[in-house]
């Protein structure tokens, strides 16, 4: 697949910029499941501490074993009809990873990557969703985009939700076929990636550069349109829920810019737009919020109607 160079570059950024301890492992073809389970278990136990973040990165092939199998496997090869040859049932080895002390997150650059989140588990950054095909172009791959964003951040603190919003905006501009997915850990704030204190600790100039970066991404036009359902009809725009939402979102988000786009008399629905990083951290089981679509502006219909009205000819009639 030619991903070795990308993996090396990603590990180099984590090591040189973030001062992380890194290690790579190539899964063998023979006894692949047991070998990987032993390797991950040993490594996880070694770094099992409450104040440690463990990041597991996988690049390769993945998917369900068949069209009737909803279990997720990683594999060494893939054919026209999906994965072939030796494979590893992911859920069968994750317990040894997730039961160790400390925070855990997964970064998955493979087909059907979002399928790893079929249970309430660690936070995930995935190249694509369920049964979607990841980009085969290294230049436009999820890992390359991730590398570019981590270089931009240069070790300054950012949540995975922030990082996802940056990656997604690039993907929207590039008009790729499938968008990446961010799955937060239920009931937890998004994990913060930041440089471990050491010889490369941040300085005032780096902090100022980070603020400029956050402002640049915060002004992005890419937003998410949501419908918000109230228990009763809306007499006028009720902004109390906006204050509640802003106060209860996890810290470190790029923006909490929430805009009311439309409301209607006799209805309990409100249309709003929010930044990507706000949308991705909303509880998935909260039926009051519903995804409508991705947008690149606020509601422009009132402005269009005003322009149309002002340009219409006025006819005067006399008797």
Tab-separated table of C-alpha atoms in Angstrom:
chain	number	residue	atom	x	y	z
A	1	UNK	CA	0.000	0.000	0.000
A	2	UNK	CA	2.994	2.303	0.368
A	3	UNK	CA	1.904	3.703	3.726
A	4	UNK	CA	5.186	3.043	5.528
A	5	UNK	CA	6.617	6.466	4.692
A	6	UNK	CA	3.455	8.213	5.901
A	7	UNK	CA	3.494	6.245	9.138
A	8	UNK	CA	7.148	7.157	9.662
A	9	UNK	CA	6.369	10.848	9.093
A	10	UNK	CA	3.455	10.748	11.533
A	11	UNK	CA	5.534	9.041	14.227
A	12	UNK	CA	8.335	11.543	13.635
A	13	UNK	CA	5.932	14.432	14.305
A	14	UNK	CA	4.663	12.816	17.502
A	15	UNK	CA	8.257	12.219	18.617
A	16	UNK	CA	10.034	15.400	17.501
A	17	UNK	CA	7.283	17.999	17.935
A	18	UNK	CA	5.115	16.529	20.701
A	19	UNK	CA	7.919	14.750	22.607
A	20	UNK	CA	5.890	11.514	22.631
A	21	UNK	CA	7.439	8.066	22.963
A	22	UNK	CA	6.667	6.221	19.736
A	23	UNK	CA	6.978	2.678	18.440
A	24	UNK	CA	5.884	0.941	15.242
A	25	UNK	CA	4.901	-2.676	14.690
A	26	UNK	CA	4.252	-4.629	11.508
A	27	UNK	CA	1.595	-7.307	11.994
A	28	UNK	CA	2.929	-10.695	10.809
A	29	UNK	CA	0.928	-12.904	8.475
A	30	UNK	CA	1.397	-16.037	10.585
A	31	UNK	CA	-0.429	-16.097	13.924
A	32	UNK	CA	-1.435	-12.502	13.287
A	33	UNK	CA	-4.178	-12.231	15.925
A	34	UNK	CA	-2.203	-13.716	18.809
A	35	UNK	CA	0.963	-11.807	17.859
A	36	UNK	CA	-0.873	-8.483	17.763
A	37	UNK	CA	-2.717	-9.217	20.991
A	38	UNK	CA	0.545	-9.972	22.816
A	39	UNK	CA	2.278	-6.896	21.377
A	40	UNK	CA	-0.537	-4.472	22.190
A	41	UNK	CA	-1.103	-5.998	25.620
A	42	UNK	CA	2.567	-5.726	26.574
A	43	UNK	CA	2.898	-2.164	25.266
A	44	UNK	CA	-0.347	-1.057	26.918
A	45	UNK	CA	0.662	-2.491	30.280
A	46	UNK	CA	4.035	-0.751	30.060
A	47	UNK	CA	2.361	2.646	29.578
A	48	UNK	CA	-0.655	2.038	31.824
A	49	UNK	CA	-0.790	5.084	34.094
A	50	UNK	CA	-3.629	7.518	34.869
A	51	UNK	CA	-1.654	10.495	33.529
A	52	UNK	CA	-0.642	8.841	30.236
A	53	UNK	CA	-2.342	9.135	26.850
A	54	UNK	CA	-1.921	6.095	24.594
A	55	UNK	CA	-2.545	6.630	20.883
A	56	UNK	CA	-3.022	3.581	18.647
A	57	UNK	CA	-2.564	4.238	14.924
A	58	UNK	CA	-3.550	1.705	12.266
A	59	UNK	CA	-2.988	2.004	8.515
A	60	UNK	CA	-3.931	-0.883	6.269
A	61	UNK	CA	-6.933	-2.843	5.060
A	62	UNK	CA	-10.123	-3.350	7.050
A	63	UNK	CA	-13.802	-4.135	6.680
A	64	UNK	CA	-16.501	-6.696	7.424
A	65	UNK	CA	-15.805	-10.289	6.472
A	66	UNK	CA	-18.904	-10.379	4.261
A	67	UNK	CA	-22.045	-8.423	3.425
A	68	UNK	CA	-23.901	-10.271	6.187
A	69	UNK	CA	-21.179	-9.884	8.842
A	70	UNK	CA	-21.304	-6.648	10.843
A	71	UNK	CA	-18.114	-7.454	12.758
A	72	UNK	CA	-15.036	-5.352	11.929
A	73	UNK	CA	-11.733	-6.932	10.911
A	74	UNK	CA	-8.292	-5.623	10.008
A	75	UNK	CA	-6.391	-7.518	7.331
A	76	UNK	CA	-3.225	-7.562	5.260
A	77	UNK	CA	-4.881	-7.747	1.848
A	78	UNK	CA	-8.071	-6.700	0.105
A	79	UNK	CA	-9.663	-7.684	-3.183
A	80	UNK	CA	-12.561	-6.417	-5.305
A	81	UNK	CA	-15.041	-7.984	-2.883
A	82	UNK	CA	-13.390	-6.904	0.366
A	83	UNK	CA	-10.682	-8.197	2.664
A	84	UNK	CA	-9.009	-11.528	1.886
A	85	UNK	CA	-6.555	-13.816	3.627
A	86	UNK	CA	-5.599	-13.654	7.321
A	87	UNK	CA	-7.638	-11.183	9.346
A	88	UNK	CA	-8.027	-10.029	12.945
A	89	UNK	CA	-11.343	-9.470	14.693
A	90	UNK	CA	-10.744	-6.072	16.285
A	91	UNK	CA	-13.203	-6.317	19.140
A	92	UNK	CA	-11.542	-9.547	20.199
A	93	UNK	CA	-8.275	-7.803	21.101
A	94	UNK	CA	-9.408	-4.370	22.315
A	95	UNK	CA	-10.057	-5.371	25.943
A	96	UNK	CA	-6.333	-5.659	26.631
A	97	UNK	CA	-5.929	-2.092	25.386
A	98	UNK	CA	-8.878	-0.302	26.925
A	99	UNK	CA	-8.847	-1.895	30.385
A	100	UNK	CA	-5.438	-0.396	31.210
A	101	UNK	CA	-5.205	2.868	33.152
A	102	UNK	CA	-4.923	6.114	31.200
A	103	UNK	CA	-6.624	7.796	28.248
A	104	UNK	CA	-6.870	5.989	24.917
A	105	UNK	CA	-7.594	7.150	21.398
A	106	UNK	CA	-7.519	5.421	18.012
A	107	UNK	CA	-6.416	6.913	14.687
A	108	UNK	CA	-7.570	4.637	11.872
A	109	UNK	CA	-6.683	5.160	8.217
A	110	UNK	CA	-8.367	2.282	6.436
A	111	UNK	CA	-11.570	1.371	4.666
A	112	UNK	CA	-14.658	1.118	6.863
A	113	UNK	CA	-12.673	2.754	9.691
A	114	UNK	CA	-15.741	4.145	11.456
A	115	UNK	CA	-16.971	0.585	11.943
A	116	UNK	CA	-14.550	0.277	14.860
A	117	UNK	CA	-17.027	2.350	16.872
A	118	UNK	CA	-19.777	-0.257	17.103
A	119	UNK	CA	-19.563	0.022	20.908
A	120	UNK	CA	-19.038	2.757	23.515
A	121	UNK	CA	-15.270	2.960	23.604
A	122	UNK	CA	-12.332	5.358	23.293
A	123	UNK	CA	-12.303	8.483	21.145
A	124	UNK	CA	-11.639	7.783	17.469
A	125	UNK	CA	-10.423	9.713	14.442
A	126	UNK	CA	-11.346	7.609	11.408
A	127	UNK	CA	-10.591	8.117	7.729
A	128	UNK	CA	-14.121	7.124	6.628
A	129	UNK	CA	-17.377	5.793	8.012
A	130	UNK	CA	-19.113	2.420	7.872
A	131	UNK	CA	-18.349	0.383	4.724
A	132	UNK	CA	-16.798	3.386	2.954
A	133	UNK	CA	-13.587	3.235	0.937
A	134	UNK	CA	-10.589	5.257	2.117
A	135	UNK	CA	-8.524	7.234	-0.377
A	136	UNK	CA	-5.882	5.187	-2.199
A	137	UNK	CA	-3.895	8.345	-3.003
A	138	UNK	CA	-1.126	8.930	-0.469
A	139	UNK	CA	-1.080	12.664	-1.237
A	140	UNK	CA	-4.778	13.018	-0.356
A	141	UNK	CA	-4.938	10.351	2.332
A	142	UNK	CA	-6.310	10.882	5.813
A	143	UNK	CA	-2.864	10.330	7.328
A	144	UNK	CA	-1.262	12.978	5.098
A	145	UNK	CA	-3.954	15.509	6.007
A	146	UNK	CA	-3.470	14.655	9.682
A	147	UNK	CA	0.285	15.190	9.322
A	148	UNK	CA	-0.287	18.596	7.721
A	149	UNK	CA	-2.598	19.733	10.535
A	150	UNK	CA	-0.268	18.521	13.281
A	151	UNK	CA	2.533	20.471	11.644
A	152	UNK	CA	0.315	23.562	11.612
A	153	UNK	CA	-0.448	23.123	15.304
A	154	UNK	CA	3.264	22.631	16.050
A	155	UNK	CA	2.634	20.994	19.415
A	156	UNK	CA	0.239	23.635	20.734
A	157	UNK	CA	-2.797	22.262	22.643
A	158	UNK	CA	-5.818	21.233	20.580
A	159	UNK	CA	-8.578	18.744	21.210
A	160	UNK	CA	-9.244	15.884	18.831
A	161	UNK	CA	-12.535	17.640	18.056
A	162	UNK	CA	-10.560	20.730	16.981
A	163	UNK	CA	-8.222	18.584	14.918
A	164	UNK	CA	-11.140	16.811	13.257
A	165	UNK	CA	-12.767	20.115	12.292
A	166	UNK	CA	-9.523	21.240	10.635
A	167	UNK	CA	-9.200	17.961	8.725
A	168	UNK	CA	-12.846	17.969	7.645
A	169	UNK	CA	-12.624	21.520	6.293
A	170	UNK	CA	-9.695	20.522	4.102
A	171	UNK	CA	-11.611	17.475	2.885
A	172	UNK	CA	-14.640	19.610	2.006
A	173	UNK	CA	-12.463	22.003	0.016
A	174	UNK	CA	-10.812	19.071	-1.782
A	175	UNK	CA	-14.240	17.528	-2.539
A	176	UNK	CA	-13.098	14.005	-1.737
A	177	UNK	CA	-15.552	11.139	-2.032
A	178	UNK	CA	-15.821	10.181	1.649
A	179	UNK	CA	-15.368	12.388	4.704
A	180	UNK	CA	-13.499	11.442	7.886
A	181	UNK	CA	-15.373	10.641	11.076
A	182	UNK	CA	-14.850	11.706	14.693
A	183	UNK	CA	-16.373	9.549	17.435
A	184	UNK	CA	-16.058	11.068	20.928
A	185	UNK	CA	-15.971	8.953	24.054
A	186	UNK	CA	-19.430	9.006	25.594
A	187	UNK	CA	-19.701	11.343	28.566
A	188	UNK	CA	-16.107	12.596	28.269
A	189	UNK	CA	-14.396	15.729	27.014
A	190	UNK	CA	-12.397	15.461	23.824
A	191	UNK	CA	-8.782	14.413	24.393
A	192	UNK	CA	-6.248	17.248	24.224
A	193	UNK	CA	-3.108	16.752	22.158
A	194	UNK	CA	-0.254	18.958	23.349
A	195	UNK	CA	3.511	18.947	23.546
A	196	UNK	CA	4.962	17.079	26.519
A	197	UNK	CA	7.198	19.503	28.496
A	198	UNK	CA	10.801	19.137	27.455
A	199	UNK	CA	13.515	20.744	25.354
A	200	UNK	CA	10.901	21.836	22.794
A	201	UNK	CA	8.498	23.476	25.246
A	202	UNK	CA	6.402	26.307	23.866
A	203	UNK	CA	7.415	29.947	23.941
A	204	UNK	CA	5.371	33.193	23.712
A	205	UNK	CA	5.891	33.446	19.956
A	206	UNK	CA	4.633	29.884	19.441
A	207	UNK	CA	1.592	30.613	21.613
A	208	UNK	CA	0.853	33.747	19.573
A	209	UNK	CA	1.150	31.740	16.357
A	210	UNK	CA	-1.309	29.211	17.777
A	211	UNK	CA	-3.856	31.942	18.522
A	212	UNK	CA	-3.574	33.154	14.937
A	213	UNK	CA	-4.071	29.588	13.713
A	214	UNK	CA	-7.170	29.098	15.858
A	215	UNK	CA	-8.644	32.385	14.669
A	216	UNK	CA	-8.009	31.430	11.050
A	217	UNK	CA	-9.749	28.075	11.413
A	218	UNK	CA	-12.434	29.593	13.623
A	219	UNK	CA	-13.457	31.903	10.778
A	220	UNK	CA	-14.008	29.001	8.418
A	221	UNK	CA	-17.339	29.156	6.601
A	222	UNK	CA	-17.920	25.409	6.879
A	223	UNK	CA	-20.668	24.766	9.432
A	224	UNK	CA	-23.338	22.203	10.263
A	225	UNK	CA	-27.078	22.864	10.019
A	226	UNK	CA	-29.111	21.327	12.859
A	227	UNK	CA	-32.757	21.220	13.801
A	228	UNK	CA	-33.503	21.721	17.495
A	229	UNK	CA	-36.805	20.423	18.836
A	230	UNK	CA	-38.500	21.999	21.864
A	231	UNK	CA	-41.294	20.564	23.981
A	232	UNK	CA	-43.608	23.475	23.179
A	233	UNK	CA	-44.189	25.820	20.270
A	234	UNK	CA	-41.683	28.651	20.025
A	235	UNK	CA	-43.217	32.068	20.595
A	236	UNK	CA	-39.896	33.818	19.911
A	237	UNK	CA	-36.292	32.608	19.565
A	238	UNK	CA	-35.352	31.122	22.934
A	239	UNK	CA	-31.629	31.715	23.426
A	240	UNK	CA	-31.444	30.076	26.856
A	241	UNK	CA	-30.566	26.716	25.316
A	242	UNK	CA	-27.710	28.427	23.420
A	243	UNK	CA	-26.240	29.633	26.714
A	244	UNK	CA	-26.683	26.139	28.186
A	245	UNK	CA	-24.981	24.539	25.176
A	246	UNK	CA	-22.050	26.969	25.271
A	247	UNK	CA	-21.549	26.417	29.011
A	248	UNK	CA	-21.739	22.623	28.837
A	249	UNK	CA	-19.493	21.930	25.870
A	250	UNK	CA	-16.056	20.480	26.640
A	251	UNK	CA	-13.291	23.080	26.952
A	252	UNK	CA	-10.791	23.844	24.212
A	253	UNK	CA	-13.149	24.117	21.258
A	254	UNK	CA	-12.173	26.519	18.501
A	255	UNK	CA	-15.507	28.288	18.591
A	256	UNK	CA	-18.979	28.199	20.086
A	257	UNK	CA	-20.467	30.442	17.409
A	258	UNK	CA	-24.102	29.300	17.344
A	259	UNK	CA	-26.472	31.072	14.955
A	260	UNK	CA	-30.272	30.859	14.783
A	261	UNK	CA	-31.155	30.528	11.099
A	262	UNK	CA	-34.939	30.117	11.111
A	263	UNK	CA	-37.947	29.633	13.359
A	264	UNK	CA	-41.651	29.466	12.606
A	265	UNK	CA	-44.873	30.264	14.435
A	266	UNK	CA	-46.885	27.211	15.369
A	267	UNK	CA	-43.783	25.008	15.343
A	268	UNK	CA	-41.466	23.610	17.986
A	269	UNK	CA	-38.504	23.349	15.583
A	270	UNK	CA	-35.608	25.760	15.368
A	271	UNK	CA	-32.936	25.691	12.656
A	272	UNK	CA	-29.417	26.609	13.792
A	273	UNK	CA	-25.874	26.427	12.457
A	274	UNK	CA	-22.897	25.473	14.619
A	275	UNK	CA	-19.170	24.899	14.019
A	276	UNK	CA	-18.111	21.351	13.152
A	277	UNK	CA	-16.339	20.869	16.485
A	278	UNK	CA	-19.543	21.766	18.369
A	279	UNK	CA	-21.660	19.365	16.324
A	280	UNK	CA	-19.289	16.412	16.659
A	281	UNK	CA	-19.275	16.687	20.475
A	282	UNK	CA	-23.068	16.745	20.881
A	283	UNK	CA	-24.476	13.585	22.522
A	284	UNK	CA	-25.408	11.097	19.815
A	285	UNK	CA	-28.401	9.841	21.821
A	286	UNK	CA	-29.985	13.293	22.310
A	287	UNK	CA	-33.028	13.321	20.026
A	288	UNK	CA	-33.528	17.078	20.495
A	289	UNK	CA	-30.698	17.742	18.022
A	290	UNK	CA	-30.856	16.387	14.478
A	291	UNK	CA	-28.322	16.713	11.687
A	292	UNK	CA	-29.690	18.407	8.562
A	293	UNK	CA	-26.604	18.969	6.436
A	294	UNK	CA	-23.255	20.650	5.909
A	295	UNK	CA	-23.446	24.301	4.851
A	296	UNK	CA	-20.960	27.010	3.896
A	297	UNK	CA	-22.935	30.095	4.965
A	298	UNK	CA	-25.710	31.351	7.172
A	299	UNK	CA	-29.289	31.613	5.870
A	300	UNK	CA	-29.041	33.857	2.798
A	301	UNK	CA	-32.698	33.649	1.722
A	302	UNK	CA	-33.804	36.892	3.498
A	303	UNK	CA	-31.020	38.809	1.759
A	304	UNK	CA	-31.926	37.257	-1.597
A	305	UNK	CA	-35.595	38.148	-1.135
A	306	UNK	CA	-34.702	41.739	-0.245
A	307	UNK	CA	-32.594	42.021	-3.384
A	308	UNK	CA	-35.375	40.550	-5.500
A	309	UNK	CA	-37.978	42.892	-3.998
A	310	UNK	CA	-35.834	45.972	-4.546
A	311	UNK	CA	-35.158	45.046	-8.172
A	312	UNK	CA	-38.787	44.389	-9.139
A	313	UNK	CA	-40.384	47.157	-11.229
A	314	UNK	CA	-43.152	49.099	-9.531
A	315	UNK	CA	-46.242	49.537	-11.685
A	316	UNK	CA	-48.684	52.313	-11.005
A	317	UNK	CA	-52.258	52.144	-12.154
A	318	UNK	CA	-54.638	55.070	-12.539
A	319	UNK	CA	-58.309	55.043	-13.213
